[in-house]
CSV table of C-alpha atoms and ligand atoms in Angstrom, one decimal:
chain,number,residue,atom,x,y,z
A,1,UNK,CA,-16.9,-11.8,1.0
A,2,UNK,CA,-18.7,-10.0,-1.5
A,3,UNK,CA,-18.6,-6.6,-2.6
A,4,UNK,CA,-20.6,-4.6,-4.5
A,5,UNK,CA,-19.5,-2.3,-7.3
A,6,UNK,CA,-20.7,1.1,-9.0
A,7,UNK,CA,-19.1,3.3,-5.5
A,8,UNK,CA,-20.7,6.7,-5.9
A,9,UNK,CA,-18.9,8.8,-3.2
A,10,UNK,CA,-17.0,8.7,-0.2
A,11,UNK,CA,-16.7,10.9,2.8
A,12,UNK,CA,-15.0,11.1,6.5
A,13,UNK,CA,-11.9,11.3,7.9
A,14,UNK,CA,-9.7,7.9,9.0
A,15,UNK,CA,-7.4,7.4,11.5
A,16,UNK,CA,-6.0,3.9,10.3
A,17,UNK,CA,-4.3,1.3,12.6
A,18,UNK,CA,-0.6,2.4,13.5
A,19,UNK,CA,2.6,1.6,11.6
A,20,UNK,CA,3.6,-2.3,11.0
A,21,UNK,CA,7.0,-1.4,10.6
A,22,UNK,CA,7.1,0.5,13.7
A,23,UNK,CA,5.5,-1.3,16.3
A,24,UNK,CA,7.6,-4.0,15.4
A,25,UNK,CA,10.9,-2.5,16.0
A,26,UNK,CA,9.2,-0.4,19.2
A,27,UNK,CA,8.4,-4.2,20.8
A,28,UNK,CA,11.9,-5.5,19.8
A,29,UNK,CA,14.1,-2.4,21.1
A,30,UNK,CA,11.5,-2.6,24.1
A,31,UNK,CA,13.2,-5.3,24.9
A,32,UNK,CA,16.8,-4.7,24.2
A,33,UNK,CA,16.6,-1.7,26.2
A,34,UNK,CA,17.6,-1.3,30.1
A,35,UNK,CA,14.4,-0.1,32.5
A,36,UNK,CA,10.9,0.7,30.7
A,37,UNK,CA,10.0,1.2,27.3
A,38,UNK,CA,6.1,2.6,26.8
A,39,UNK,CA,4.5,2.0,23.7
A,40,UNK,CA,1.9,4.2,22.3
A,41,UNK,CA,-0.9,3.7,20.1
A,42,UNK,CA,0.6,0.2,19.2
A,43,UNK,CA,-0.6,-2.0,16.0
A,44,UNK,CA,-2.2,-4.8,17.5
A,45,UNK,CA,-2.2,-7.0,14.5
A,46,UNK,CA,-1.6,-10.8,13.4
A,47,UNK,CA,1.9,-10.0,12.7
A,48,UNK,CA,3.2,-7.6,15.5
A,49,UNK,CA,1.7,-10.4,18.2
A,50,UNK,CA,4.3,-12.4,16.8
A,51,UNK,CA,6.9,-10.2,17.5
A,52,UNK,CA,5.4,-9.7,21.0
A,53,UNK,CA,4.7,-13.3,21.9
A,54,UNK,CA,8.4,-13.9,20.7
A,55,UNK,CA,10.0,-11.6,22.6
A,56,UNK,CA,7.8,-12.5,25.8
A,57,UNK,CA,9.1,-16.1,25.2
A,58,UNK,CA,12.6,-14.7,25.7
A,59,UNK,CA,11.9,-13.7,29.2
A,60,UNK,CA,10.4,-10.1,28.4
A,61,UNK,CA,7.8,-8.7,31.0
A,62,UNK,CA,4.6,-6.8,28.7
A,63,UNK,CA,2.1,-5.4,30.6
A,64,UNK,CA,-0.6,-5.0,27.6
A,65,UNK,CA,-3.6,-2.9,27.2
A,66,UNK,CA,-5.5,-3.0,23.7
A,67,UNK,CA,-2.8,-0.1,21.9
A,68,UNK,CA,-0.8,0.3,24.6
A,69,UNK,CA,2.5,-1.8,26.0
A,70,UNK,CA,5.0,-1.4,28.7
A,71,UNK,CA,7.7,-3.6,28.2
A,72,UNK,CA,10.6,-4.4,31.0
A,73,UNK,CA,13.4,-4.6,29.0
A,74,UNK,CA,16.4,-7.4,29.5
A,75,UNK,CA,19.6,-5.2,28.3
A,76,UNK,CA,20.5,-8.2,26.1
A,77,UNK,CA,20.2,-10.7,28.6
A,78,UNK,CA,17.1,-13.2,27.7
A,79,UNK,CA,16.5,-16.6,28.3
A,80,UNK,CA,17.1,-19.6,26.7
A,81,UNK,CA,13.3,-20.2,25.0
A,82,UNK,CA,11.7,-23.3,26.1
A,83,UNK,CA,9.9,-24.1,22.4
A,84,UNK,CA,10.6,-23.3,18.8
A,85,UNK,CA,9.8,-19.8,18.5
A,86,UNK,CA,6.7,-18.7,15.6
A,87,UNK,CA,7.3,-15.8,13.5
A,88,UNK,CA,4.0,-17.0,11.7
A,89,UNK,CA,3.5,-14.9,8.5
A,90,UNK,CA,5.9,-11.9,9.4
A,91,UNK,CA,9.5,-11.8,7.6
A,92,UNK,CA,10.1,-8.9,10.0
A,93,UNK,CA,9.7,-10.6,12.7
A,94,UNK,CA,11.8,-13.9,11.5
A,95,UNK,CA,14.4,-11.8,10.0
A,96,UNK,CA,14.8,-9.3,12.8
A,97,UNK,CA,14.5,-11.7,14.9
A,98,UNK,CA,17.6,-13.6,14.0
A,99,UNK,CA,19.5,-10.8,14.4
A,100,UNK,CA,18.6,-10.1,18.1
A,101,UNK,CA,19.2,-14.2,18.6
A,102,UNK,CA,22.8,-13.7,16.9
A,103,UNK,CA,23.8,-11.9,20.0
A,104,UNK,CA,22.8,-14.9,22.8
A,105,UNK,CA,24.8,-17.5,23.3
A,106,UNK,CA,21.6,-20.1,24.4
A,107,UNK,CA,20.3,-22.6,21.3
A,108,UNK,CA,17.0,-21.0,19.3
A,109,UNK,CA,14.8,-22.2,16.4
A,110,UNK,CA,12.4,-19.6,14.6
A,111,UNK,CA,9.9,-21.3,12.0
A,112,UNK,CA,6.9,-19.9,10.4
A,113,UNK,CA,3.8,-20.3,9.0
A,114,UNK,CA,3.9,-22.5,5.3
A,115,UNK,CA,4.7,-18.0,3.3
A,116,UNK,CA,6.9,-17.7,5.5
A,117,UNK,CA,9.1,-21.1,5.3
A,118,UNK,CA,9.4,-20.7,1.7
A,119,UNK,CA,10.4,-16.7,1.6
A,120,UNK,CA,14.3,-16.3,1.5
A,121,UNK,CA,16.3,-16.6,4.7
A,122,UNK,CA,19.8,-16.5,3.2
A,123,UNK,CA,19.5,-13.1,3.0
A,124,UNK,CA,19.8,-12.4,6.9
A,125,UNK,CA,21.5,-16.3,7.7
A,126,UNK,CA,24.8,-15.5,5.9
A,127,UNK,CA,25.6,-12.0,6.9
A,128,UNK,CA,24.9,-13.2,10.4
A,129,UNK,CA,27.1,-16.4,10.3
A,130,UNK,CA,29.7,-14.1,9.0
A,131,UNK,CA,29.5,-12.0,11.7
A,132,UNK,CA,30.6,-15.4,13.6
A,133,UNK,CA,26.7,-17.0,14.9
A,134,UNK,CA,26.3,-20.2,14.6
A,135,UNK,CA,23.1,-20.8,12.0
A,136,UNK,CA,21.7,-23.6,10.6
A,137,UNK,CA,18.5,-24.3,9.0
A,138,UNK,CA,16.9,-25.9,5.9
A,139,UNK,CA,18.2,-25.7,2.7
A,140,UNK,CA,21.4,-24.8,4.7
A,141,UNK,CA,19.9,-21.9,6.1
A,142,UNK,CA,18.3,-20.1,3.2
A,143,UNK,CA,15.0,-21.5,4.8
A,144,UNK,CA,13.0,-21.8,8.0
A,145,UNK,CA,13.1,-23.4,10.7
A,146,UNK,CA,16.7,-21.9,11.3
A,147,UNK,CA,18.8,-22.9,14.7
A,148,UNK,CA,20.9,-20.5,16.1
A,149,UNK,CA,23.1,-20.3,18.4
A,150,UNK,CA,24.8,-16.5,18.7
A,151,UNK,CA,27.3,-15.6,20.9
A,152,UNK,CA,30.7,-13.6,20.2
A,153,UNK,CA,30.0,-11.2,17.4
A,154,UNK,CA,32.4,-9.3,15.1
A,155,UNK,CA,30.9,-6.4,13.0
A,156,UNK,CA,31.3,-6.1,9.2
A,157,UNK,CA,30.8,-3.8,5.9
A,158,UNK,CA,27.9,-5.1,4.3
A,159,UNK,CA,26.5,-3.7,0.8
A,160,UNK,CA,22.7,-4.5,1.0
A,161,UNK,CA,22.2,-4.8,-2.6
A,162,UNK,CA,18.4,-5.6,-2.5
A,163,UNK,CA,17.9,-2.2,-0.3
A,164,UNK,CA,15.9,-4.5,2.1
A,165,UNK,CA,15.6,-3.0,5.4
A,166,UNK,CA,14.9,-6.2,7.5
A,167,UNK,CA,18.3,-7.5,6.2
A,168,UNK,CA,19.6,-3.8,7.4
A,169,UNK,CA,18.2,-3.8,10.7
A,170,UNK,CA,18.8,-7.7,11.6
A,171,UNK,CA,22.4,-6.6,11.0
A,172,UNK,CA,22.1,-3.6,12.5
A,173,UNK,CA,21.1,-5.2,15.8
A,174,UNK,CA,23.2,-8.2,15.9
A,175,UNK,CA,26.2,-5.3,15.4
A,176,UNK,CA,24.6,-3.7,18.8
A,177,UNK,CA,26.8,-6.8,20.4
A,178,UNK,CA,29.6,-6.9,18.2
A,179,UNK,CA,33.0,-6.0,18.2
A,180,UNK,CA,34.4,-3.0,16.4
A,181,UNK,CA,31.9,-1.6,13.8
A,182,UNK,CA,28.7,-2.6,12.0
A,183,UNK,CA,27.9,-0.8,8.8
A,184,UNK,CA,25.4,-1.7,6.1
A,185,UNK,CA,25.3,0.3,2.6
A,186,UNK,CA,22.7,0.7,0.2
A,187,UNK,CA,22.4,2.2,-3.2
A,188,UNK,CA,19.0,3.0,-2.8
A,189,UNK,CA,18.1,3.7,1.0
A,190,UNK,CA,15.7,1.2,2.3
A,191,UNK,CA,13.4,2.5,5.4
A,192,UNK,CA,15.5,4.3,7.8
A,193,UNK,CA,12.8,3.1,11.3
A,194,UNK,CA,15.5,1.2,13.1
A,195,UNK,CA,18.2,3.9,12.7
A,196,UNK,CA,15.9,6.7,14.1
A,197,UNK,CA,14.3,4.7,16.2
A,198,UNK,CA,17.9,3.1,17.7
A,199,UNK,CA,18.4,6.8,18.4
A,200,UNK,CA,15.8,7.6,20.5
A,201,UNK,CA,16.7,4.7,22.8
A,202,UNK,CA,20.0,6.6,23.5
A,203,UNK,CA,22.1,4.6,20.3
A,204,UNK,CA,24.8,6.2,18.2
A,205,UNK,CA,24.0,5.6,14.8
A,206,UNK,CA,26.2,7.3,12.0
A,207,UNK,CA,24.4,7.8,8.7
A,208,UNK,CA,26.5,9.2,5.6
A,209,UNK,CA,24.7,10.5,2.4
A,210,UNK,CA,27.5,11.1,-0.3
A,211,UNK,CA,27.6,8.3,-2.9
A,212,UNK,CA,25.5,5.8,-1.4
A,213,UNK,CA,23.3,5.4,2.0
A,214,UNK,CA,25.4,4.5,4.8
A,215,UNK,CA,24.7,3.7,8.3
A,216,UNK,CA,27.0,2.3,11.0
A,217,UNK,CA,27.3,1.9,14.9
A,218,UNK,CA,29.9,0.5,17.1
A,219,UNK,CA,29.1,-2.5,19.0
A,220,UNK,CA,28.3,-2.2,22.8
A,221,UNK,CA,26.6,0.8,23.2
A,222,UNK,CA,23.1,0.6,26.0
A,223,UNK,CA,20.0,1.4,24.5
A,224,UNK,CA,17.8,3.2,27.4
A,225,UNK,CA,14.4,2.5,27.8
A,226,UNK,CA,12.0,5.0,26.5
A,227,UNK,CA,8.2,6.3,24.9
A,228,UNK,CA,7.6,5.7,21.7
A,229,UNK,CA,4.7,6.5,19.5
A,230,UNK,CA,3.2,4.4,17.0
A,231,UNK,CA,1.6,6.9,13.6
A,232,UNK,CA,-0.6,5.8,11.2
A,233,UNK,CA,0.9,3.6,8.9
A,234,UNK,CA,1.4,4.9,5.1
A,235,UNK,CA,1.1,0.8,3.5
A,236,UNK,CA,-2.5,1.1,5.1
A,237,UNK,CA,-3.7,4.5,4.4
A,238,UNK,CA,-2.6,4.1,0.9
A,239,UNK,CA,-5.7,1.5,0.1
A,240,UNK,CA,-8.3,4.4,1.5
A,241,UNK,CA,-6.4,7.1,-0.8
A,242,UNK,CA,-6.9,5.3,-3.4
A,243,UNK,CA,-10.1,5.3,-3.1
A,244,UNK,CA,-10.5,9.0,-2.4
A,245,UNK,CA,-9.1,9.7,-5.6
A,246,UNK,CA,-10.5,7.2,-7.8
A,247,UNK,CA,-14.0,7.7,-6.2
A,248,UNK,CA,-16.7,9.9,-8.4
A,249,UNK,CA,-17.6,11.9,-5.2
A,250,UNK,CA,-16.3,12.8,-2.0
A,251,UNK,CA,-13.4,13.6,0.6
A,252,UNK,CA,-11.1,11.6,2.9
A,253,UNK,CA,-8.8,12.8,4.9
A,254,UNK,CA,-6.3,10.6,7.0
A,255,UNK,CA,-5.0,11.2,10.0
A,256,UNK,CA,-1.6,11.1,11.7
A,257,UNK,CA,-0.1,9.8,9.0
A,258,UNK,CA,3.9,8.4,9.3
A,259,UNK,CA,4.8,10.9,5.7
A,260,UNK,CA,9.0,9.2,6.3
A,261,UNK,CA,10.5,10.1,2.7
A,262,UNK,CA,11.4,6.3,2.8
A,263,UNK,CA,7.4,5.3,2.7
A,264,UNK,CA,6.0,7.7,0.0
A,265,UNK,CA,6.9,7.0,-3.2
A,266,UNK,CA,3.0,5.4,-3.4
A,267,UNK,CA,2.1,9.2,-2.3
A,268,UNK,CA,4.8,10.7,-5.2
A,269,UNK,CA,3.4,8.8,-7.8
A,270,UNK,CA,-0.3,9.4,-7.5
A,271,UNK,CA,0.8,13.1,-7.4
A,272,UNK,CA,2.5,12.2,-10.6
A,273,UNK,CA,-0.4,10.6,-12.0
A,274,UNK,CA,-2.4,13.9,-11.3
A,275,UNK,CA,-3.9,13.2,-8.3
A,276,UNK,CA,-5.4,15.5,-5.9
A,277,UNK,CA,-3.6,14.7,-2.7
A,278,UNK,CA,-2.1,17.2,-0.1
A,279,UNK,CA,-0.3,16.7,3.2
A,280,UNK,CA,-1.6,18.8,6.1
A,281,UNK,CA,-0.4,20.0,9.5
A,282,UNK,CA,2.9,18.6,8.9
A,283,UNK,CA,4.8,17.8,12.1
A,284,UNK,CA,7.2,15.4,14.0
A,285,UNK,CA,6.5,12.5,16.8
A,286,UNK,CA,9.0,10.1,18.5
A,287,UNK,CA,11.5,10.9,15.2
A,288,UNK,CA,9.5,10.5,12.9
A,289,UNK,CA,7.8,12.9,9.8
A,290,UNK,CA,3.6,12.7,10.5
A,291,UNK,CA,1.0,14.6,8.6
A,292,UNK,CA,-2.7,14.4,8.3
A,293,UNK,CA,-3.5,13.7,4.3
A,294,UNK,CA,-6.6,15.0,2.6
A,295,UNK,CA,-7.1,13.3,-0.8
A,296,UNK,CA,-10.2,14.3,-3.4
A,297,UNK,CA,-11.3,12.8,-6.6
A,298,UNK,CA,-9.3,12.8,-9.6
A,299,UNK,CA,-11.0,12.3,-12.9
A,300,UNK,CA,-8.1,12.7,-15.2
A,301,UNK,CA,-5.3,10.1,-14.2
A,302,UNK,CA,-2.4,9.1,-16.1
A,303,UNK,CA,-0.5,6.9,-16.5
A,304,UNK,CA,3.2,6.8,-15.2
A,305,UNK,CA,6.5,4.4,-14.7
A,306,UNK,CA,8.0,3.0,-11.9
A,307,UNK,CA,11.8,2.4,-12.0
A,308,UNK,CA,14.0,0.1,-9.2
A,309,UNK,CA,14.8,2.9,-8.0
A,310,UNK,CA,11.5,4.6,-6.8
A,311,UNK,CA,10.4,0.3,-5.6
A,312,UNK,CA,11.7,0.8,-2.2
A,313,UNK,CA,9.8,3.4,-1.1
A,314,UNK,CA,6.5,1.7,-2.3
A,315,UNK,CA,7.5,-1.6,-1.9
A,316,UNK,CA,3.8,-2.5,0.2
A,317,UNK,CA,2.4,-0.1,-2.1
A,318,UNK,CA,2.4,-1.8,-5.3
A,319,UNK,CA,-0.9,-3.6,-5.3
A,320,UNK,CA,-3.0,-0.9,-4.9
A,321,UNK,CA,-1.0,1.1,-7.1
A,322,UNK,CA,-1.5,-1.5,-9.4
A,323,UNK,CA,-5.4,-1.0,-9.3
A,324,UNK,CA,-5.3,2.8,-9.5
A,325,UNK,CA,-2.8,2.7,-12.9
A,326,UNK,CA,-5.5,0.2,-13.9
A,327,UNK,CA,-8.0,3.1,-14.3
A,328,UNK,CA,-5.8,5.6,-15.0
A,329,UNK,CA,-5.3,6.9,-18.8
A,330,UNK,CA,-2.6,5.4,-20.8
A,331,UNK,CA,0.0,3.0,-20.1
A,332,UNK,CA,1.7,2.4,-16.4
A,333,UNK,CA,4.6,0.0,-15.7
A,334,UNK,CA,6.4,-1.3,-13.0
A,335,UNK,CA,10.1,-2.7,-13.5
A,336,UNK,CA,12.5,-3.3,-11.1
A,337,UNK,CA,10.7,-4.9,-8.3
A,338,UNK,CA,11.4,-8.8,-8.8
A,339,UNK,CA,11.5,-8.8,-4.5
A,340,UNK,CA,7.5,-8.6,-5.0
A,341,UNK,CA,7.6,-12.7,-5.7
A,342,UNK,CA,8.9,-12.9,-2.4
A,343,UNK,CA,6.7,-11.0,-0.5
A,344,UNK,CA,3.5,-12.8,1.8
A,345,UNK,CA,3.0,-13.7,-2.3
A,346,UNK,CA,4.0,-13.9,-5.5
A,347,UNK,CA,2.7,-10.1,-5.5
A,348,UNK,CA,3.4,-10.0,-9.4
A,349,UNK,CA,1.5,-13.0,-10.4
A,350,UNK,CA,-1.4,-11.9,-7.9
A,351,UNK,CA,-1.7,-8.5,-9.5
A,352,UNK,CA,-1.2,-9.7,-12.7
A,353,UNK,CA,-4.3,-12.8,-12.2
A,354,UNK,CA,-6.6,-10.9,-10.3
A,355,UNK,CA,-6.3,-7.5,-12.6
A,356,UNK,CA,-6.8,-9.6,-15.1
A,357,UNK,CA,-9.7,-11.6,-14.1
A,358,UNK,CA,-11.2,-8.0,-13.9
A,359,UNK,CA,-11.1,-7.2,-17.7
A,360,UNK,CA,-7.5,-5.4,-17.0
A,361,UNK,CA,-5.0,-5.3,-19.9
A,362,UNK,CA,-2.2,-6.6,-18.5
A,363,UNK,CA,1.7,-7.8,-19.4
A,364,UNK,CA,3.5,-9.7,-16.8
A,365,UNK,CA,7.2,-9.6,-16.8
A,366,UNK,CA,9.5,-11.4,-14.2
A,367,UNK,CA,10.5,-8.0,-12.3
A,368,UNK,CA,6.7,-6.4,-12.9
A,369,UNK,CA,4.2,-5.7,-15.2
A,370,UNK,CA,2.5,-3.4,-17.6
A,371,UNK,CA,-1.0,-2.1,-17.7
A,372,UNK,CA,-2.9,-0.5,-20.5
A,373,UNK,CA,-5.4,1.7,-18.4
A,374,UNK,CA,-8.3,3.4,-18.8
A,375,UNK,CA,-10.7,1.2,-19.4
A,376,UNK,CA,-13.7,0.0,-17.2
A,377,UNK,CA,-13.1,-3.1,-14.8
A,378,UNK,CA,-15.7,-5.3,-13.9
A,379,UNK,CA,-15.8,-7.7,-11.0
A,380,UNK,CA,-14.6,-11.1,-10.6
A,381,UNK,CA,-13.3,-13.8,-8.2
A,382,UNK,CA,-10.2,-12.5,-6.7
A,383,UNK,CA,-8.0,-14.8,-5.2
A,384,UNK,CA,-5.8,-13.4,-2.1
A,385,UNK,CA,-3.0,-16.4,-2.2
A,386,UNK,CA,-3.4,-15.0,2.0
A,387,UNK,CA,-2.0,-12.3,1.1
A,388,UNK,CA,-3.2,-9.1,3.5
A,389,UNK,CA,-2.1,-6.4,0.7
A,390,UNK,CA,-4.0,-8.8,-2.2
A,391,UNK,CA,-7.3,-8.8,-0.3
A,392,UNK,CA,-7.3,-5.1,0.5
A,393,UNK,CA,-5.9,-3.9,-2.7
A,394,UNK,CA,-8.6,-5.9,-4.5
A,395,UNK,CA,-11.7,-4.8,-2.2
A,396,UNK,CA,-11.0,-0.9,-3.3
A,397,UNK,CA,-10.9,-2.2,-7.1
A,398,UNK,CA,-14.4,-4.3,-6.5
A,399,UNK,CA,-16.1,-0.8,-4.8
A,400,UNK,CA,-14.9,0.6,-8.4
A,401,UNK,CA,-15.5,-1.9,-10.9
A,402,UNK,CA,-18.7,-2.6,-12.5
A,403,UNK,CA,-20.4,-5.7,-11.0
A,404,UNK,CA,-19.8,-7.6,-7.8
A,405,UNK,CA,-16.6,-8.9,-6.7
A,406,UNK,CA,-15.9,-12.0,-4.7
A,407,UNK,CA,-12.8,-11.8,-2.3
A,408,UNK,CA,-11.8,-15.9,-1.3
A,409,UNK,CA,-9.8,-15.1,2.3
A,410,UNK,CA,-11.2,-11.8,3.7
A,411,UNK,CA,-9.7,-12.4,7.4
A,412,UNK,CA,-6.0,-12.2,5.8
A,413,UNK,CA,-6.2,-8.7,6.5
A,414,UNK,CA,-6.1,-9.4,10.0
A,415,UNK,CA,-2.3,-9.8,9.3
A,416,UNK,CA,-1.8,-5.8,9.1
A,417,UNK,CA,-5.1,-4.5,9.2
A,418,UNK,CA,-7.7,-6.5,11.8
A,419,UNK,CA,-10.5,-3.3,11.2
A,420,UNK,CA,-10.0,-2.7,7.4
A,421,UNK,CA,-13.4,-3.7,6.0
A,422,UNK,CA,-15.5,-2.1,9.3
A,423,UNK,CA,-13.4,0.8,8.2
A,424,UNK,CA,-13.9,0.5,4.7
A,425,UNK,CA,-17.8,0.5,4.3
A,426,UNK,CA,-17.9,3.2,6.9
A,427,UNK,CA,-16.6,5.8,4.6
A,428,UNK,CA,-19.1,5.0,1.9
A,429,UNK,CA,-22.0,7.4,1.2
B,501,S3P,C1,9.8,-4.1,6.2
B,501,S3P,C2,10.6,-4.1,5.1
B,501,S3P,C3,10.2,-4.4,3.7
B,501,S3P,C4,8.6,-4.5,3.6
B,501,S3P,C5,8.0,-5.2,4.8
B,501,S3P,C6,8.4,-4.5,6.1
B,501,S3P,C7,10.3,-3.8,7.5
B,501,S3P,O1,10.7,-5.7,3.4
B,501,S3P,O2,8.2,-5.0,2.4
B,501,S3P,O3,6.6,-5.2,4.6
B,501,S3P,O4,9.6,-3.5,8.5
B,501,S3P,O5,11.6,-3.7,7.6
B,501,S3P,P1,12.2,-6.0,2.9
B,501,S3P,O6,13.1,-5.6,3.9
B,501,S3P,O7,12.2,-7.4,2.5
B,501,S3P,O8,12.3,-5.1,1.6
C-alpha cells in the first residue's frame, strides 16, 4: 500500500473498534460462566475469532451477530476437542487459553501461527504444571504446540516478575478450579481486565495495594453469566491521537474510549510531551473507566523518557509512540521494555529499521532505543515483520513525512484493527 505524505489537517470524530483485551476475556468468561453471557459491541477481529472459534471447539454455544455474541456457557464442563486447537497470532488467546485447559481433565493441544510458535510459553507452562497440569510441548514446553492435560489443581503465590497480564490471568483462571488460594503479585501492576471483569460475573477477587499489586481468589467459586460491554480500545485510538496532535490542522475526537489507569501511560506521556489532549465526559461501563478524548495539534513537542516502570501501561503503545518522539524536539528514550522482542515482533528492531529507513536518528539498545527528534522524516519502505502495531504505527508516520511511504503487509492490521485504513483516510481533510 502506498501512502502519501505532506498531511495538512484532519478532522471528525472516531469511534474505533472495541477493546482486544476485553473481548477476549468477555468470550473466555462467556464460557466459564453458568446460563447466558451477552456481549456487547464485540471486536470482531483476526485475533478475538481465535478465541471464539476456540472456545466453540470446546463445546460452547455462540449465537453471533456482526458486534454482538450470546454465549451458553459450560460452568467448566467442556469437551474433549476433536482437533489441535489454533490460537493463530494471539498470545492471549494461547496463553489464556492454557489456563482454562489446566482445569479439564480431557487431552488438548494449542499451536499457532509461525509468531506465535516462536513467542515464549514457559512463562504460563511452568506456573501451570506447578499448579499440578500435566504440560508438554516443544522445547519442553516453553514453545507451541503444547499438550495438556489439566485436571486436579492446587493454587499458588506467584510473583509475576515481567508484570505480564496474560501470565496473570492464565493463572488466575486455572486458580478458579483449584484448591485453597491463587494469588499472583506484581511490582508493577499489569492490566487489571480479568480481575474486574471476574467480578462482574459474580467472582471474589481480592486485590491489595500496600507494597506491591496483589490479587488473589479461592478456588471454586461459580462465575454467573452476565452483559458485558466492549469500549473502544486505548492500543487503537492511540495511532489516530497521534495523528491529531502531530497533524498541522484539525480536531479528532474519539469516542468511548476504555481511559483504565492500566492502559494510559501512551495518553500520560503525550501530555508529558506537551500535547494537547483532554478526556471528556468521563464515566463507567460494565467496570470499567470510559471517556470520549478530544486531541488538537501540538506544535511544540518534547521530548521525554520512558522507564520499566511506566512500559506496562503502554506496552502496545510503543510504536507509535516511537513515531511521535520521532518529531518531537530533543531527545526521547525508551528503556526497560526488553518484552517488546517478544511481542507479534521484534518491536525494537522494527522501530528501530523502519524509523530509520525514514531519516530518524536512532540508537538501538537490547531493552529499547533512543531517538534524536525533531527533525523532518521522509518516506521509505516499511517493513511490518506482520506485525498489526508496525503497519499502523508506520501509516500515521508516512501521512507525516515528506514523500511517499510504501507499507509491505497492509492486511496485518486485520489482526486488531480490520477497518483501520477505511478509518484512517476518512478523517483526512
Ligand atoms: C495483553 C497483555 C499484554 C499485551 C497484549 C495483550 C492481554 O501482553 O501486550 O497485547 O490482553 O492480557 P503481556 O501479558 O505479555 O504483557
Amino acid at each position: 500500500m502506498r501512502i502519501k505524505g505532506g498531511l495538512k489537517k484532519v478532522e471528525g470524530s472516531l469511534r474505533v473498534p472495541s477493546d482486544k483485551s476485553i473481548s477476549h476475556r468477555a468470550v473466555i468468561l462467556g464460557a466459564l460462566a453458568r446460563g447466558r453471557t451477552f456481549v456487547r459491541e464485540w471486536l470482531r477481529s483476526e485475533d478475538t475469532k481465535a478465541t471464539l472459534e476456540m472456545v466453540k471447539a470446546l463445546g460452547v454455544q455462540v449465537e453471533e451477530r456482526e458486534t454482538e455474541l450470546i454465549l451458553e456457557g459450560r460452568d467448566f464442563s467442556f469437551l474433549e476437542p476433536s482437533d489441535v486447537l489454533d490460537a493463530k497470532n494471539s498470545g492471549t488467546t494461547a496463553r489464556l487459553m492454557l489456563g482454562v485447559l489446566s482445569t479439564q481433565e480431557f487431552f488438548s493441544v494449542v499451536t499457532g501461527d509461525g509468531s506465535l510458535r516462536r513467542r515464549p510459553m514457559g512463562r504460563v507452562t511452568k506456573p501451570l504444571k506447578e499448579m499440578g497440569a500435566f504440560i508438554d510441548g516443544r522445547n519442553e514446553g516453553s514453545n507451541l504446540p503444547v499438550a495438556v492435560r489439566g485436571g486436579k489443581l492446587k493454587g499458588i503465590s506467584f510473583f509475576n516478575e515481567k508484570s505480564s497480564a496474560q501470565v496473570k490471568s492464565a493463572l488466575l483462571l486455572a486458580g478458579l478450579r483449584a484448591e485453597g488460594v491463587t494469588s499472583v503479585t506484581e511490582k508493577v501492576p499489569s492490566r487489571d481486565h480479568t480481575e474486574r471483569m471476574l467480578r462482574a460475573f459474580g467472582v471474589e477477587v481480592k486485590v491489595s495495594q500496600e507494597e506491591a499489586y496483589k490479587v488473589e481468589l479461592e478456588g471454586g467459586q461459580t462465575l454467573q453469566g452476565t452483559e458485558v460491554f466492549c469500549p473502544a480500545d486505548p492500543s487503537s485510538a492511540a495511532f489516530f491521537c497521534a495523528l491529531g496532535v502531530l497533524a498541522p490542522e484539525g480536531e479528532i475526537l474519539l469516542r468511548d474510549v476504555l481511559v483504565n489507569p492500566t492502559r494510559i501511560g501512551f495518553y500520560r506521556k503525550l501530555h508529558q510531551m506537551g500535547a494537547e489532549i483532554s478526556f471528556e465526559r468521563e464515566r463507567e461501563i460494565s467496570g470499567e473507566p470510559v471517556a470520549d478524548i478530544l486531541v488538537r495539534p501540538s506544535q511544540e513537542l518534547k521530548g521525554v523518557e520512558v522507564t520499566s516502570e511506566e512500559v506496562p501501561s503502554l506496552i502496545d503503545e510503543v510504536p507509535i509512540l516511537a513515531v511521535v518522539m520521532a518529531f518531537a524536539q530533543g531527545v526521547s528514550e525508551v528503556r526497560g521494555a526488553k518484552e517488546l522482542r517478544v511481542k507479534e515482533s521484534d518491536r525494537i528492531r522494527a522501530i528501530v529499521q523502519n524509523l530509520k529507513a525514514m531519516g530518524a536518528e536512532v540508537e538501538e539498545f537490547e531493552d529499547g532505543f533512543r531517538i534524536e527528534g525533531g527533525k523532518p522524516l521522509k518516506g521509505a519502505e516499511i517493513k511490518t515483520f506482520g506485525d498489526h502495531r508496525i503497519a499502523m504505527a508506520f501509516a500515521v508516520a508516512g501521512l507525516l513525512a515528506q514523500g511517499e511511504t510504501y507499507i509491505d503487509d497492509p492486511e496485518c492490521v486485520a489482526i486488531s484493527y480490520p477497518s483501520f485504513f477505511d478509518d484512517l483516510f476518512r478523517l483526512i481533510v
